[in-house]
Short mmCIF file of C-alpha atoms in Angstrom, two decimals:
data_model
loop_
_atom_site.label_atom_id
_atom_site.label_comp_id
_atom_site.label_asym_id
_atom_site.label_seq_id
_atom_site.Cartn_x
_atom_site.Cartn_y
_atom_site.Cartn_z
CA MET A 284 0.00 0.00 0.00
CA THR A 285 1.67 3.21 -1.19
CA ALA A 286 -1.09 5.79 -0.76
CA ARG A 287 -0.81 8.13 2.21
CA ARG A 288 -3.54 8.38 4.81
CA LEU A 289 -5.89 11.33 4.59
CA PRO A 290 -5.58 13.62 7.62
CA VAL A 291 -9.24 14.77 7.80
CA VAL A 292 -11.97 12.15 7.33
CA PRO A 293 -15.56 12.32 8.62
CA ARG A 294 -17.04 9.08 9.84
CA PRO A 295 -19.93 7.47 7.93
CA TYR A 296 -23.48 7.81 9.25
CA ARG A 297 -25.70 4.82 9.87
CA GLY A 298 -28.00 4.53 6.83
CA GLU A 299 -25.72 6.53 4.52
CA LEU A 300 -24.82 5.65 0.94
CA LEU A 301 -21.20 4.67 0.42
CA SER A 302 -20.86 7.23 -2.39
CA SER A 303 -22.30 9.90 -0.08
CA TRP A 304 -19.62 9.26 2.53
CA LEU A 305 -16.90 9.37 -0.14
CA ALA A 306 -18.32 12.64 -1.44
CA ARG A 307 -18.22 14.17 2.05
CA VAL A 308 -14.60 13.13 2.38
CA ALA A 309 -13.73 14.38 -1.11
CA CYS A 310 -15.28 17.84 -0.71
CA ARG A 311 -12.78 18.57 2.07
CA TYR A 312 -10.03 18.26 -0.52
CA GLY A 313 -11.81 19.99 -3.41
CA LEU A 314 -12.48 16.72 -5.24
CA THR A 315 -15.42 14.67 -6.44
CA HIS A 316 -16.03 11.31 -4.83
CA GLN A 317 -15.16 9.57 -8.13
CA ALA A 318 -11.78 11.32 -8.32
CA LEU A 319 -11.00 10.58 -4.68
CA ALA A 320 -11.95 6.91 -5.12
CA GLU A 321 -9.59 6.60 -8.08
CA TRP A 322 -6.77 8.34 -6.19
CA MET A 323 -7.09 5.97 -3.24
CA THR A 324 -7.39 2.92 -5.49
CA ASP A 325 -4.27 3.49 -7.61
CA GLY A 326 -2.04 4.47 -4.71
CA GLY A 327 -2.36 8.23 -5.03
CA ARG A 328 -0.76 8.46 -8.47
CA SER A 329 -3.60 10.07 -10.43
CA PHE A 330 -7.10 11.52 -10.37
CA SER A 331 -9.94 10.34 -12.63
CA PRO A 332 -13.32 12.13 -12.59
CA ILE A 333 -15.13 9.16 -14.14
CA GLN A 334 -14.27 6.36 -11.72
CA SER A 335 -17.62 4.89 -10.69
CA VAL A 336 -18.56 4.00 -7.14
CA ASP A 337 -20.86 1.00 -6.82
CA ASP A 338 -23.25 1.54 -3.93
CA ARG A 339 -24.85 -1.85 -4.45
CA LEU A 340 -21.93 -4.27 -4.46
CA PRO A 341 -18.55 -2.52 -4.13
CA ALA A 342 -15.41 -4.57 -4.65
CA PRO A 343 -14.09 -5.66 -1.21
CA GLU A 344 -10.47 -4.97 -2.18
CA GLN A 345 -11.38 -1.46 -3.31
CA VAL A 346 -13.26 -0.81 -0.07
CA ARG A 347 -10.28 -2.03 1.97
CA GLN A 348 -8.02 0.44 0.16
CA TRP A 349 -10.44 3.29 0.88
CA ALA A 350 -10.67 2.21 4.52
CA TRP A 351 -6.87 2.15 4.87
CA SER A 352 -6.48 5.65 3.40
CA CYS A 353 -9.23 7.04 5.61
CA GLY A 354 -8.43 5.16 8.80
CA VAL A 355 -11.86 3.51 8.95
CA ASP A 356 -12.75 -0.08 9.73
CA PRO A 357 -13.34 -1.75 6.32
CA GLU A 358 -16.23 -3.79 7.71
CA ARG A 359 -17.95 -0.54 8.66
CA LEU A 360 -17.72 0.63 5.04
CA LEU A 361 -18.89 -2.71 3.65
CA ARG A 362 -22.00 -2.44 5.83
CA LEU A 363 -22.91 0.70 3.86
CA SER A 364 -23.34 -1.33 0.65
CA LEU A 365 -26.91 -1.89 -0.49
CA SER A 366 -26.28 -5.62 -0.88
CA ARG A 367 -25.65 -5.83 2.89
CA ARG A 368 -28.76 -3.81 3.74
CA HIS A 369 -31.08 -5.61 1.29
CA PRO A 370 -29.62 -9.04 0.48
CA GLN A 371 -32.84 -10.29 -1.18
CA ARG A 372 -33.53 -7.20 -3.31
CA PRO A 373 -32.97 -7.49 -7.09
CA ASN A 374 -31.01 -4.74 -8.84
CA SER A 375 -34.12 -3.70 -10.78
CA TRP A 376 -35.67 -2.48 -7.53
CA TYR A 377 -33.20 0.38 -7.18
CA THR A 378 -33.68 3.69 -8.94
CA CYS A 379 -32.00 4.53 -12.22
CA ARG A 380 -32.26 7.38 -14.71
CA GLY A 381 -33.51 5.53 -17.73
CA PRO A 382 -33.68 2.11 -19.37
CA GLU A 383 -31.23 -0.44 -18.01
CA TRP A 384 -29.44 -0.78 -21.35
CA ALA A 385 -28.57 2.95 -21.46
CA PRO A 386 -24.93 3.70 -20.50
CA SER A 387 -26.00 6.65 -18.34
CA ALA A 388 -28.82 4.84 -16.56
CA MET A 389 -26.93 4.52 -13.28
CA ILE A 390 -25.20 7.91 -13.42
CA GLY A 391 -26.71 10.64 -11.30
CA SER A 392 -28.03 11.32 -7.84
CA PRO A 393 -31.07 9.92 -6.05
CA ALA A 394 -34.07 12.05 -5.29
CA VAL A 395 -33.71 13.73 -1.89
CA CYS A 396 -35.84 14.88 1.01
CA LEU A 397 -35.13 18.58 1.48
CA ALA A 398 -36.48 18.45 5.03
CA CYS A 399 -33.90 15.79 5.96
CA LEU A 400 -31.10 17.92 4.50
CA ALA A 401 -32.45 20.95 6.36
CA ALA A 402 -32.41 18.95 9.60
CA ASP A 403 -28.72 18.19 9.00
CA HIS A 404 -28.09 21.91 8.55
CA THR A 405 -29.99 22.79 11.73
CA ALA A 406 -28.09 20.18 13.73
CA ASP A 407 -24.80 21.64 12.45
CA ARG A 408 -23.63 18.35 10.95
CA ASP A 409 -22.69 17.23 7.44
CA SER A 410 -25.48 16.74 4.96
CA TRP A 411 -25.64 13.14 3.74
CA LEU A 412 -27.62 11.01 1.29
CA ARG A 413 -29.84 8.36 2.84
CA ALA A 414 -29.62 4.84 1.44
CA ASP A 415 -33.41 4.47 1.39
CA TRP A 416 -33.62 7.23 -1.22
CA VAL A 417 -32.37 4.86 -3.94
CA LEU A 418 -35.10 2.24 -3.36
CA ALA A 419 -37.48 2.08 -6.32
CA GLU A 420 -40.63 2.26 -4.19
CA HIS A 421 -39.32 5.02 -1.91
CA CYS A 422 -40.93 8.27 -3.08
CA ILE A 423 -42.10 9.78 0.25
CA CYS A 424 -39.97 10.53 3.30
CA PRO A 425 -41.56 8.56 6.18
CA LYS A 426 -40.12 10.99 8.75
CA HIS A 427 -41.38 14.25 7.24
CA GLY A 428 -44.17 13.05 4.92
CA HIS A 429 -42.72 14.99 1.98
CA LEU A 430 -42.44 13.81 -1.59
CA LEU A 431 -38.80 13.39 -2.53
CA ARG A 432 -37.31 15.94 -4.94
CA ASP A 433 -35.64 14.83 -8.16
CA ARG A 434 -35.42 18.30 -9.69
CA CYS A 435 -33.57 21.36 -8.46
CA LEU A 436 -35.88 24.11 -7.17
CA GLY A 437 -33.39 26.69 -8.41
CA CYS A 438 -32.59 25.74 -12.01
CA GLY A 439 -35.32 23.17 -12.64
CA HIS A 440 -32.91 20.54 -14.05
CA ARG A 441 -32.81 16.90 -13.03
CA LEU A 442 -31.14 16.86 -9.66
CA SER A 443 -27.42 16.17 -9.53
CA VAL A 444 -26.15 16.43 -5.95
CA ALA A 445 -22.66 17.64 -5.13
CA PHE A 446 -21.09 18.46 -1.77
CA ARG A 447 -19.38 21.74 -0.92
CA LEU A 448 -17.55 22.62 2.27
CA ARG A 449 -19.43 25.49 3.93
CA GLU A 450 -18.42 26.74 7.39
CA GLY A 451 -16.59 23.50 8.09
CA GLN A 452 -19.52 21.24 7.15
CA ALA A 453 -20.34 19.36 3.93
CA ARG A 454 -23.46 20.82 2.37
CA ALA A 455 -25.52 19.26 -0.43
CA VAL A 456 -25.90 21.58 -3.43
CA CYS A 457 -27.10 21.33 -7.01
CA SER A 458 -24.02 20.63 -9.12
CA ARG A 459 -25.40 22.81 -11.94
CA CYS A 460 -26.50 26.02 -10.21
CA GLU A 461 -24.80 25.54 -6.78
CA ALA A 462 -28.12 26.16 -5.00
CA LEU A 463 -28.15 24.87 -1.42
CA LEU A 464 -30.51 21.90 -1.09
CA ILE A 465 -32.53 22.54 2.04
CA ASP A 466 -36.20 22.88 2.89
CA ARG A 467 -36.86 26.57 3.45
CA GLY A 468 -40.35 25.96 4.81
CA GLY A 469 -42.29 27.20 1.81
CA GLU A 470 -45.86 26.22 1.08
CA ASP A 471 -44.81 24.05 -1.86
CA ASP A 472 -42.95 21.72 0.50
CA ALA A 473 -45.95 20.94 2.70
CA PRO A 474 -48.12 17.93 1.80
CA ARG A 475 -51.37 19.11 0.23
CA ASP A 476 -53.35 15.98 1.11
CA ALA A 477 -52.29 14.39 4.38
CA ALA A 478 -54.63 11.40 3.91
CA LEU A 479 -53.22 10.67 0.45
CA ILE A 480 -49.64 10.92 1.74
CA GLU A 481 -50.46 8.57 4.62
CA ALA A 482 -52.05 6.06 2.24
CA ALA A 483 -49.08 6.21 -0.14
CA LEU A 484 -46.67 5.72 2.79
CA SER A 485 -48.55 2.58 3.80
CA ILE A 486 -48.34 1.24 0.24
CA GLN A 487 -44.64 2.14 0.09
CA GLN A 488 -43.93 0.21 3.29
CA GLN A 489 -45.87 -2.86 2.16
CA VAL A 490 -44.08 -2.90 -1.19
CA ALA A 491 -40.73 -2.71 0.60
CA GLN A 492 -41.67 -5.69 2.77
CA ILE A 493 -42.64 -7.72 -0.30
CA VAL A 494 -39.51 -6.84 -2.27
CA ASP A 495 -37.12 -7.52 0.60
CA GLY A 496 -38.90 -10.76 1.51
CA GLU A 497 -39.12 -14.15 -0.11
CA GLY A 498 -41.87 -16.07 -1.85
CA PRO A 499 -44.19 -15.61 -4.84
CA ALA A 500 -45.50 -12.22 -3.68
CA HIS A 501 -42.42 -10.52 -5.15
CA GLU A 502 -43.04 -11.94 -8.63
CA GLN A 503 -46.75 -11.12 -8.49
CA LEU A 504 -46.00 -7.51 -7.62
CA GLY A 505 -43.46 -7.24 -10.45
CA GLN A 506 -45.99 -8.61 -12.94
CA ALA A 507 -48.64 -6.16 -11.73
CA LEU A 508 -46.31 -3.19 -12.21
CA ALA A 509 -45.21 -4.47 -15.63
CA THR A 510 -48.87 -4.77 -16.64
CA LEU A 511 -49.58 -1.16 -15.72
CA TRP A 512 -46.66 0.02 -17.86
CA ALA A 513 -47.14 -2.46 -20.70
CA PRO A 514 -47.90 -0.92 -24.14
CA LEU A 515 -51.63 -0.33 -24.55
CA ASP A 516 -53.18 -2.71 -27.14
CA HIS A 517 -50.12 -2.81 -29.41
CA PRO A 518 -46.44 -3.63 -28.72
CA ALA A 519 -45.30 -0.40 -30.42
CA ALA A 520 -47.77 1.87 -28.60
CA ALA A 521 -46.30 4.84 -26.74
CA ARG A 522 -49.07 4.82 -24.14
CA PRO A 523 -49.06 2.37 -21.21
CA VAL A 524 -52.02 0.47 -19.80
CA LEU A 525 -51.84 2.96 -16.93
CA ALA A 526 -53.67 5.39 -19.23
CA LEU A 527 -56.87 3.38 -18.68
CA TRP A 528 -56.58 3.88 -14.92
CA LEU A 529 -55.87 7.60 -15.30
CA ASN A 530 -59.00 7.82 -17.49
CA GLN A 531 -58.14 11.20 -18.99
CA ALA A 532 -59.37 11.78 -22.52
CA GLY A 533 -56.53 12.42 -24.95
CA TRP A 534 -53.81 11.71 -22.39
CA ARG A 535 -50.41 11.27 -24.00
CA CYS A 536 -47.51 9.61 -22.24
CA PRO A 537 -44.93 12.28 -21.27
CA TYR A 538 -41.58 12.00 -23.01
CA GLU A 539 -39.69 11.69 -19.71
CA VAL A 540 -41.35 8.33 -18.93
CA ARG A 541 -41.79 6.77 -22.37
CA HIS A 542 -38.68 4.63 -21.88
CA ALA A 543 -40.57 2.82 -19.08
CA VAL A 544 -43.40 1.71 -21.38
CA GLY A 545 -42.87 -2.00 -21.92
CA ALA A 546 -40.12 -2.33 -19.31
CA ALA A 547 -40.07 -5.54 -17.28
CA ALA A 548 -39.28 -3.56 -14.09
CA PRO A 549 -40.57 -0.01 -14.71
CA LEU A 550 -40.88 1.46 -11.21
CA GLY A 551 -37.21 2.24 -10.64
CA GLN A 552 -36.92 3.91 -14.05
CA LEU A 553 -39.59 6.53 -13.30
CA PRO A 554 -39.27 10.02 -11.83
CA VAL A 555 -40.54 10.42 -8.27
CA GLY A 556 -43.94 11.83 -9.23
CA TRP A 557 -44.71 8.93 -11.54
CA ARG A 558 -43.51 6.41 -8.97
CA PHE A 559 -46.02 7.97 -6.57
CA VAL A 560 -48.83 7.65 -9.14
CA THR A 561 -47.83 4.08 -10.01
CA LEU A 562 -47.93 2.98 -6.35
CA LEU A 563 -51.44 4.40 -5.98
CA ALA A 564 -52.53 2.71 -9.21
CA VAL A 565 -51.11 -0.72 -8.39
CA ASN A 566 -52.81 -0.65 -4.99
CA ASP A 567 -56.13 0.51 -6.47
CA VAL A 568 -56.14 -2.07 -9.26
CA PHE A 569 -54.42 -5.06 -7.67
CA GLY A 570 -54.57 -4.35 -3.95
CA VAL A 571 -51.10 -4.43 -2.35
CA ASN A 572 -50.88 -6.46 0.85
CA PRO A 573 -48.15 -8.41 2.68
CA ASP A 574 -49.20 -11.59 0.83
CA GLY A 575 -48.76 -9.99 -2.60
CA VAL A 576 -51.33 -8.60 -5.00
CA ALA A 577 -54.72 -9.81 -6.22
CA THR A 578 -54.89 -10.34 -9.99
CA SER A 579 -58.44 -11.69 -10.13
CA SER A 580 -60.39 -8.47 -9.70
CA GLU A 581 -62.54 -7.29 -12.58
CA THR A 582 -60.43 -4.16 -13.12
CA ALA A 583 -57.18 -6.12 -13.04
CA ILE A 584 -58.46 -8.60 -15.62
CA ARG A 585 -59.72 -5.81 -17.88
CA LEU A 586 -56.38 -3.99 -17.80
CA ALA A 587 -54.38 -7.19 -18.29
CA ARG A 588 -56.33 -7.93 -21.46
CA ARG A 589 -55.28 -4.57 -22.91
CA ALA A 590 -51.58 -5.14 -22.15
CA ALA A 591 -49.62 -5.91 -25.32
CA SER A 592 -46.58 -8.16 -25.52
CA ARG A 593 -43.45 -6.52 -24.11
CA ARG A 594 -40.93 -8.43 -26.21
CA MET A 595 -40.41 -5.59 -28.64
CA ARG A 596 -39.90 -3.07 -25.82
CA ALA A 597 -37.53 -5.25 -23.82
CA MET A 598 -34.80 -4.99 -26.47
CA PRO A 599 -32.40 -2.05 -26.75
CA PRO A 600 -32.76 0.15 -29.83
CA PRO A 601 -30.99 -1.21 -32.93
CA LEU A 602 -27.70 0.19 -34.10
CA HIS A 603 -27.77 2.72 -36.90
CA GLY A 604 -28.43 1.04 -40.20
CA MET A 605 -29.71 -2.21 -38.66
CA ALA A 606 -33.35 -3.20 -38.92
CA THR A 607 -35.10 -5.32 -36.33
CA GLY A 608 -38.69 -6.34 -35.78
CA PRO A 609 -41.52 -5.63 -38.26
CA LEU A 610 -40.85 -3.28 -41.14
CA PRO A 611 -42.47 0.18 -40.98
CA ARG A 612 -45.69 0.79 -42.91
CA SER A 613 -45.43 2.08 -46.43
CA SER A 614 -46.44 5.62 -47.40
CA ALA A 615 -49.42 4.22 -49.30
CA GLU A 616 -50.62 2.39 -46.19
CA TYR A 617 -50.33 5.53 -44.03
CA GLU A 618 -52.29 7.43 -46.66
CA ARG A 619 -54.98 4.75 -46.62
CA LEU A 620 -55.23 4.96 -42.81
CA ALA A 621 -55.45 8.75 -42.96
CA ASN A 622 -58.31 8.59 -45.46
CA GLN A 623 -60.12 6.08 -43.25
CA ILE A 624 -59.83 8.43 -40.28
CA LEU A 625 -61.09 11.42 -42.30
CA ALA A 626 -64.08 9.36 -43.49
CA ASP A 627 -64.88 8.03 -40.03
CA PRO A 628 -68.26 9.32 -38.75
CA ARG A 629 -66.73 9.98 -35.34
CA TRP A 630 -64.24 12.41 -36.88
CA THR A 631 -67.03 14.13 -38.81
CA ALA A 632 -69.04 14.51 -35.60
CA ALA A 633 -66.00 15.91 -33.78
CA GLN A 634 -65.80 18.97 -36.06
CA CYS A 635 -68.36 20.80 -33.96
CA LEU A 636 -66.36 20.26 -30.76
CA SER A 637 -63.75 22.53 -29.21
CA GLN A 638 -60.19 22.33 -30.46
CA ARG A 639 -58.99 20.38 -27.43
CA LYS A 640 -61.76 17.78 -27.67
CA ARG A 641 -61.26 17.57 -31.43
CA TYR A 642 -57.57 16.79 -30.93
CA SER A 643 -58.46 14.15 -28.33
CA ALA A 644 -60.91 12.50 -30.74
CA ARG A 645 -58.29 12.51 -33.47
CA ALA A 646 -55.72 10.92 -31.14
CA ARG A 647 -58.13 8.10 -30.26
CA LEU A 648 -58.89 7.44 -33.92
CA ILE A 649 -55.17 7.38 -34.79
CA ASP A 650 -54.40 4.96 -31.94
CA ALA A 651 -57.25 2.70 -33.03
CA ALA A 652 -56.12 2.75 -36.66
CA LEU A 653 -52.50 1.94 -35.83
CA SER A 654 -53.46 -0.88 -33.46
CA ARG A 655 -55.44 -2.71 -36.15
CA LYS A 656 -53.55 -5.46 -37.92
CA GLY A 657 -53.57 -5.80 -41.69
#
């Protein structure tokens, strides 16, 4: 071991992410946690800003090198790994920033509870990222009852947390605009519907028990979530079956969640707000309980019938110049479908409606036309 020990090292908190602890150490030396991890790994010879830190299953040898440099018991650092905290949990039940095949899916920061970070500030201690924030079903802070934040309140971008040394303490900031991430007590941070938050917290806790447990309940829950985010009626549809539960005329799937349509494990790929909605939907349709979910209800059967095959969506996009799956329709076929829609009596009747309702009617006719085979 050739690397020198670091003179100033904060100790890890119980329940902290390993990368969060490294980031708190690194900010005291003006580094990112990736650069510090690389420096400690290669014996202090170089810095690399792209060295990844695996919170789920870090390499034991790498952790031992970090522990030696920081003067910390290596077993204490290994206990921070998610695999130690949740030995039964599959990787798909942690949050990511997109489809699993995307190179940048696991790059980024978890959503945070601003009230928790504000409590750190009030207690005059380092801010730190809680390990529970990376769980796929975790969208509400059980301590404060606040929805987690995955966007910066200052710049509005997807949240990317960095740590800066302020008055001797590590403070969580947005890496883009440097805004301090704390709850300032505004009205927007208070729960608007306490009963809804309480119900969602109960669902969140039951889902966590199922995922971290053993037995068929885990598979049933995964199938229920996959059904809600399966393509609606056609494998190439951009709308999920969840649209039937939302029951909003003309609803179009937002671009930020379209990658989750057809995913085998969609919950962890969704932003916080859509994870919240999905938990409410899966409980309403299938009924989440410690024994699993019920798939025999009338609503569950009706939605399952509208769920298209996910095989097309489970594959990564083809490389440029390579074709896969069915060939696109010809121009003549699109023209034929357009003429059918224009001649449809429902489109003729929609001409007297408002523009918004007319657009909704057109969207339904287009979806119906594209879902027909032949």
